[in-house]
Amino acid sequence: AEVARVNGRLYAFCAVDPGSGVEARLVIVDITNPVAPQQVSVMSIGYPFVHDVFVRDGLLLTAEWNEGVGIYDIGAQTGSPSSPRFLSRLLTVGGDVHNIWWFHDSSTGAKRYAFVGEEGPGVVGSSSQGDVHVVDLADLNAPREVAFYRVNGAGTHNFSMDEANGILYAAYYNAGVHAIDVRGDLSVCEDAQRSTDGRCQLHAMPSRLKAVQGIGAPVFVWGVQYVAGTVYASDMLNGLYKFAAVSR
């Protein structure tokens, strides 16, 4: 479950895995009054593994594994938590959609990009695969993938953001924590920095990588959290790290 406010009320968004002949579901529960929670809607999503959701500004973004990223209006315009309105879906390159963060740039007011984590195959403690995908949400009815960030030999898992400074912190399992500058137009790059399918490769832009933490010893970083100038990282091999956040 993830918890978020929509138009002044507090909701839990509960992902239910599919089963044999049973579709995956997203159950939305009004928990504004926690002693009397009320189920307000049940969304059937087919048979993908729905891992996570991200809710902001009346929009619901769903991480639907190999079905991609779903976008629903639950309060932005005509939709609501009790009557979600489907807007669009995008299958990011590689699938395995695990998590999402919709970036609001406080310096410019831009709300253009969502970052999508791809959790590919791996072995706990030693190997992982998967990129950070950048999805342009300028047109919510026709989202498109414009860029990605790759670490050779490692895959991402969870994100956190310092939105005031435009820094994405990505847990990269056996490659520690990567701090990536994501401010500006991520769809613009030089030809040498562009993949054969037209996406910008953020890892090919030296100025984008601000720091890598936790590389001095074997690590397997599961999660990362930015809090008021400090970054916390949970390492499955070594415990909890505390880092000073990157400064611009």
GROMACS .gro file of C-alpha atoms in nm:
model
  248
    1ALA     CA    1   0.000   0.000   0.000
    2GLU     CA    2   0.095   0.363  -0.057
    3VAL     CA    3  -0.075   0.649   0.126
    4ALA     CA    4  -0.151   0.988  -0.031
    5ARG     CA    5  -0.391   1.279  -0.011
    6VAL     CA    6  -0.637   1.361  -0.287
    7ASN     CA    7  -0.842   1.681  -0.260
    8GLY     CA    8  -0.799   1.699   0.116
    9ARG     CA    9  -0.879   1.336   0.198
   10LEU     CA   10  -0.633   1.059   0.285
   11TYR     CA   11  -0.631   0.735   0.087
   12ALA     CA   12  -0.448   0.404   0.088
   13PHE     CA   13  -0.375   0.254  -0.253
   14CYS     CA   14  -0.346  -0.123  -0.202
   15ALA     CA   15  -0.197  -0.338  -0.480
   16VAL     CA   16  -0.328  -0.695  -0.495
   17ASP     CA   17  -0.129  -0.948  -0.698
   18PRO     CA   18  -0.297  -1.157  -0.970
   19GLY     CA   19  -0.364  -1.526  -0.914
   20SER     CA   20  -0.479  -1.822  -1.115
   21GLY     CA   21  -0.778  -1.685  -1.305
   22VAL     CA   22  -0.788  -1.378  -1.077
   23GLU     CA   23  -0.690  -1.038  -1.214
   24ALA     CA   24  -0.458  -0.796  -1.037
   25ARG     CA   25  -0.646  -0.524  -0.850
   26LEU     CA   26  -0.581  -0.185  -0.703
   27VAL     CA   27  -0.806  -0.128  -0.402
   28ILE     CA   28  -0.851   0.235  -0.295
   29VAL     CA   29  -0.947   0.290   0.069
   30ASP     CA   30  -1.047   0.622   0.227
   31ILE     CA   31  -0.858   0.635   0.559
   32THR     CA   32  -0.932   0.999   0.643
   33ASN     CA   33  -1.102   0.864   0.955
   34PRO     CA   34  -0.859   0.583   1.048
   35VAL     CA   35  -1.100   0.412   1.289
   36ALA     CA   36  -1.356   0.373   1.010
   37PRO     CA   37  -1.178   0.310   0.678
   38GLN     CA   38  -1.401   0.289   0.371
   39GLN     CA   39  -1.325   0.103   0.049
   40VAL     CA   40  -1.420   0.342  -0.231
   41SER     CA   41  -1.315   0.156  -0.546
   42VAL     CA   42  -1.158  -0.159  -0.686
   43MET     CA   43  -0.971  -0.134  -1.017
   44SER     CA   44  -0.911  -0.455  -1.211
   45ILE     CA   45  -0.583  -0.423  -1.401
   46GLY     CA   46  -0.551  -0.757  -1.581
   47TYR     CA   47  -0.265  -0.991  -1.506
   48PRO     CA   48   0.050  -0.782  -1.457
   49PHE     CA   49   0.232  -0.775  -1.125
   50VAL     CA   50   0.135  -0.432  -0.986
   51HIS     CA   51   0.425  -0.344  -0.763
   52ASP     CA   52   0.385   0.021  -0.668
   53VAL     CA   53   0.195   0.345  -0.728
   54PHE     CA   54   0.274   0.716  -0.717
   55VAL     CA   55   0.000   0.972  -0.643
   56ARG     CA   56   0.033   1.347  -0.694
   57ASP     CA   57  -0.184   1.638  -0.810
   58GLY     CA   58  -0.486   1.415  -0.853
   59LEU     CA   59  -0.307   1.167  -1.079
   60LEU     CA   60  -0.241   0.802  -1.006
   61LEU     CA   61   0.064   0.643  -1.172
   62THR     CA   62   0.080   0.264  -1.151
   63ALA     CA   63   0.388   0.044  -1.190
   64GLU     CA   64   0.245  -0.251  -1.381
   65TRP     CA   65   0.562  -0.453  -1.447
   66ASN     CA   66   0.559  -0.574  -1.810
   67GLU     CA   67   0.241  -0.382  -1.888
   68GLY     CA   68   0.425  -0.055  -1.825
   69VAL     CA   69   0.314   0.266  -1.651
   70GLY     CA   70  -0.058   0.334  -1.615
   71ILE     CA   71  -0.190   0.691  -1.574
   72TYR     CA   72  -0.530   0.757  -1.414
   73ASP     CA   73  -0.718   1.076  -1.326
   74ILE     CA   74  -0.838   1.047  -0.965
   75GLY     CA   75  -0.897   1.414  -0.895
   76ALA     CA   76  -0.703   1.621  -1.147
   77GLN     CA   77  -1.006   1.683  -1.371
   78THR     CA   78  -1.314   1.459  -1.392
   79GLY     CA   79  -1.187   1.147  -1.214
   80SER     CA   80  -1.194   1.067  -0.843
   81PRO     CA   81  -1.067   0.793  -0.609
   82SER     CA   82  -1.416   0.638  -0.621
   83SER     CA   83  -1.427   0.665  -1.001
   84PRO     CA   84  -1.074   0.659  -1.150
   85ARG     CA   85  -1.055   0.762  -1.516
   86PHE     CA   86  -0.795   0.587  -1.731
   87LEU     CA   87  -0.583   0.826  -1.937
   88SER     CA   88  -0.302   0.627  -2.094
   89ARG     CA   89  -0.041   0.358  -2.056
   90LEU     CA   90   0.324   0.343  -2.168
   91LEU     CA   91   0.544   0.036  -2.187
   92THR     CA   92   0.897   0.152  -2.107
   93VAL     CA   93   1.189  -0.017  -2.280
   94GLY     CA   94   1.271  -0.344  -2.104
   95GLY     CA   95   0.951  -0.357  -1.898
   96ASP     CA   96   0.987  -0.479  -1.537
   97VAL     CA   97   0.834  -0.151  -1.411
   98HIS     CA   98   0.898  -0.151  -1.037
   99ASN     CA   99   0.858   0.207  -0.909
  100ILE     CA  100   0.783   0.564  -1.021
  101TRP     CA  101   0.864   0.917  -0.910
  102TRP     CA  102   0.694   1.216  -1.076
  103PHE     CA  103   0.937   1.508  -1.043
  104HIS     CA  104   0.810   1.857  -0.960
  105ASP     CA  105   1.096   2.103  -1.016
  106SER     CA  106   1.056   2.371  -0.751
  107SER     CA  107   1.300   2.604  -0.929
  108THR     CA  108   1.097   2.625  -1.251
  109GLY     CA  109   0.756   2.483  -1.165
  110ALA     CA  110   0.804   2.217  -1.433
  111LYS     CA  111   0.618   1.887  -1.385
  112ARG     CA  112   0.730   1.722  -1.705
  113TYR     CA  113   0.922   1.408  -1.612
  114ALA     CA  114   0.848   1.084  -1.432
  115PHE     CA  115   1.134   0.849  -1.345
  116VAL     CA  116   1.057   0.481  -1.378
  117GLY     CA  117   1.262   0.205  -1.218
  118GLU     CA  118   1.323  -0.119  -1.408
  119GLU     CA  119   1.399  -0.411  -1.178
  120GLY     CA  120   1.552  -0.676  -1.401
  121PRO     CA  121   1.684  -1.021  -1.307
  122GLY     CA  122   1.943  -1.046  -1.031
  123VAL     CA  123   2.095  -1.249  -0.752
  124VAL     CA  124   2.058  -1.110  -0.400
  125GLY     CA  125   2.395  -0.997  -0.273
  126SER     CA  126   2.585  -1.011  -0.602
  127SER     CA  127   2.417  -0.905  -0.928
  128SER     CA  128   2.131  -0.696  -1.068
  129GLN     CA  129   2.002  -0.538  -1.389
  130GLY     CA  130   1.773  -0.252  -1.486
  131ASP     CA  131   1.773   0.113  -1.592
  132VAL     CA  132   1.615   0.436  -1.474
  133HIS     CA  133   1.375   0.540  -1.751
  134VAL     CA  134   1.268   0.901  -1.811
  135VAL     CA  135   0.908   0.947  -1.926
  136ASP     CA  136   0.786   1.281  -2.063
  137LEU     CA  137   0.438   1.355  -1.923
  138ALA     CA  138   0.381   1.681  -2.110
  139ASP     CA  139   0.085   1.509  -2.278
  140LEU     CA  140  -0.077   1.278  -2.025
  141ASN     CA  141  -0.273   1.109  -2.302
  142ALA     CA  142   0.044   1.027  -2.496
  143PRO     CA  143   0.343   0.987  -2.261
  144ARG     CA  144   0.677   0.900  -2.422
  145GLU     CA  145   1.013   0.774  -2.304
  146VAL     CA  146   1.286   1.026  -2.387
  147ALA     CA  147   1.593   0.922  -2.187
  148PHE     CA  148   1.744   0.661  -1.957
  149TYR     CA  149   2.028   0.614  -1.710
  150ARG     CA  150   2.227   0.289  -1.707
  151VAL     CA  151   2.493   0.140  -1.483
  152ASN     CA  152   2.669  -0.148  -1.655
  153GLY     CA  153   2.659  -0.462  -1.441
  154ALA     CA  154   2.400  -0.328  -1.196
  155GLY     CA  155   2.030  -0.250  -1.171
  156THR     CA  156   1.819   0.004  -0.988
  157HIS     CA  157   1.559  -0.064  -0.720
  158ASN     CA  158   1.413   0.234  -0.530
  159PHE     CA  159   1.437   0.615  -0.569
  160SER     CA  160   1.419   0.925  -0.356
  161MET     CA  161   1.447   1.286  -0.465
  162ASP     CA  162   1.584   1.615  -0.346
  163GLU     CA  163   1.340   1.814  -0.558
  164ALA     CA  164   1.468   2.152  -0.438
  165ASN     CA  165   1.804   2.076  -0.598
  166GLY     CA  166   1.688   1.850  -0.881
  167ILE     CA  167   1.886   1.545  -0.765
  168LEU     CA  168   1.752   1.191  -0.807
  169TYR     CA  169   1.900   0.936  -0.564
  170ALA     CA  170   1.875   0.585  -0.706
  171ALA     CA  171   1.950   0.267  -0.511
  172TYR     CA  172   2.158   0.057  -0.750
  173TYR     CA  173   2.196  -0.269  -0.558
  174ASN     CA  174   2.557  -0.386  -0.617
  175ALA     CA  175   2.657  -0.040  -0.746
  176GLY     CA  176   2.557   0.157  -0.436
  177VAL     CA  177   2.367   0.486  -0.455
  178HIS     CA  178   2.387   0.710  -0.762
  179ALA     CA  179   2.304   1.080  -0.735
  180ILE     CA  180   2.188   1.210  -1.073
  181ASP     CA  181   2.123   1.569  -1.179
  182VAL     CA  182   1.783   1.561  -1.352
  183ARG     CA  183   1.714   1.932  -1.385
  184GLY     CA  184   1.658   2.079  -1.730
  185ASP     CA  185   1.545   1.931  -2.062
  186LEU     CA  186   1.630   1.560  -2.048
  187SER     CA  187   1.518   1.502  -2.407
  188VAL     CA  188   1.803   1.714  -2.548
  189CYS     CA  189   2.149   1.566  -2.596
  190GLU     CA  190   2.431   1.542  -2.847
  191ASP     CA  191   2.419   1.274  -3.115
  192ALA     CA  192   2.697   1.079  -2.943
  193GLN     CA  193   2.488   1.072  -2.625
  194ARG     CA  194   2.178   0.937  -2.796
  195SER     CA  195   2.090   0.567  -2.821
  196THR     CA  196   2.002   0.402  -3.151
  197ASP     CA  197   1.631   0.425  -3.063
  198GLY     CA  198   1.657   0.801  -3.009
  199ARG     CA  199   1.662   0.826  -2.629
  200CYS     CA  200   1.917   1.041  -2.449
  201GLN     CA  201   2.165   0.841  -2.242
  202LEU     CA  202   2.207   1.035  -1.918
  203HIS     CA  203   2.497   0.810  -1.814
  204ALA     CA  204   2.687   0.938  -2.120
  205MET     CA  205   2.667   1.295  -1.988
  206PRO     CA  206   2.945   1.340  -1.726
  207SER     CA  207   2.782   1.646  -1.572
  208ARG     CA  208   2.469   1.448  -1.482
  209LEU     CA  209   2.639   1.210  -1.235
  210LYS     CA  210   2.695   1.403  -0.913
  211ALA     CA  211   2.807   1.124  -0.678
  212VAL     CA  212   2.831   0.749  -0.622
  213GLN     CA  213   2.817   0.624  -0.264
  214GLY     CA  214   2.886   0.283  -0.111
  215ILE     CA  215   3.131   0.144  -0.367
  216GLY     CA  216   3.427   0.086  -0.132
  217ALA     CA  217   3.311  -0.263  -0.032
  218PRO     CA  218   3.064  -0.517  -0.169
  219VAL     CA  219   2.719  -0.362  -0.129
  220PHE     CA  220   2.360  -0.444  -0.222
  221VAL     CA  221   2.158  -0.127  -0.165
  222TRP     CA  222   1.785  -0.197  -0.153
  223GLY     CA  223   1.642   0.145  -0.069
  224VAL     CA  224   1.736   0.511  -0.040
  225GLN     CA  225   1.565   0.805   0.130
  226TYR     CA  226   1.645   1.177   0.112
  227VAL     CA  227   1.548   1.376   0.421
  228ALA     CA  228   1.640   1.744   0.471
  229GLY     CA  229   2.000   1.735   0.351
  230THR     CA  230   2.075   1.376   0.448
  231VAL     CA  231   2.055   1.055   0.247
  232TYR     CA  232   1.989   0.719   0.414
  233ALA     CA  233   2.056   0.393   0.229
  234SER     CA  234   1.964   0.041   0.335
  235ASP     CA  235   2.235  -0.205   0.234
  236MET     CA  236   2.133  -0.572   0.254
  237LEU     CA  237   2.495  -0.676   0.314
  238ASN     CA  238   2.624  -0.412   0.556
  239GLY     CA  239   2.336  -0.232   0.725
  240LEU     CA  240   2.230   0.134   0.718
  241TYR     CA  241   2.437   0.412   0.560
  242LYS     CA  242   2.401   0.783   0.626
  243PHE     CA  243   2.541   1.028   0.369
  244ALA     CA  244   2.550   1.403   0.333
  245ALA     CA  245   2.334   1.501   0.036
  246VAL     CA  246   2.491   1.633  -0.281
  247SER     CA  247   2.510   2.010  -0.306
  248ARG     CA  248   2.474   2.201  -0.631
   0.00000   0.00000   0.00000
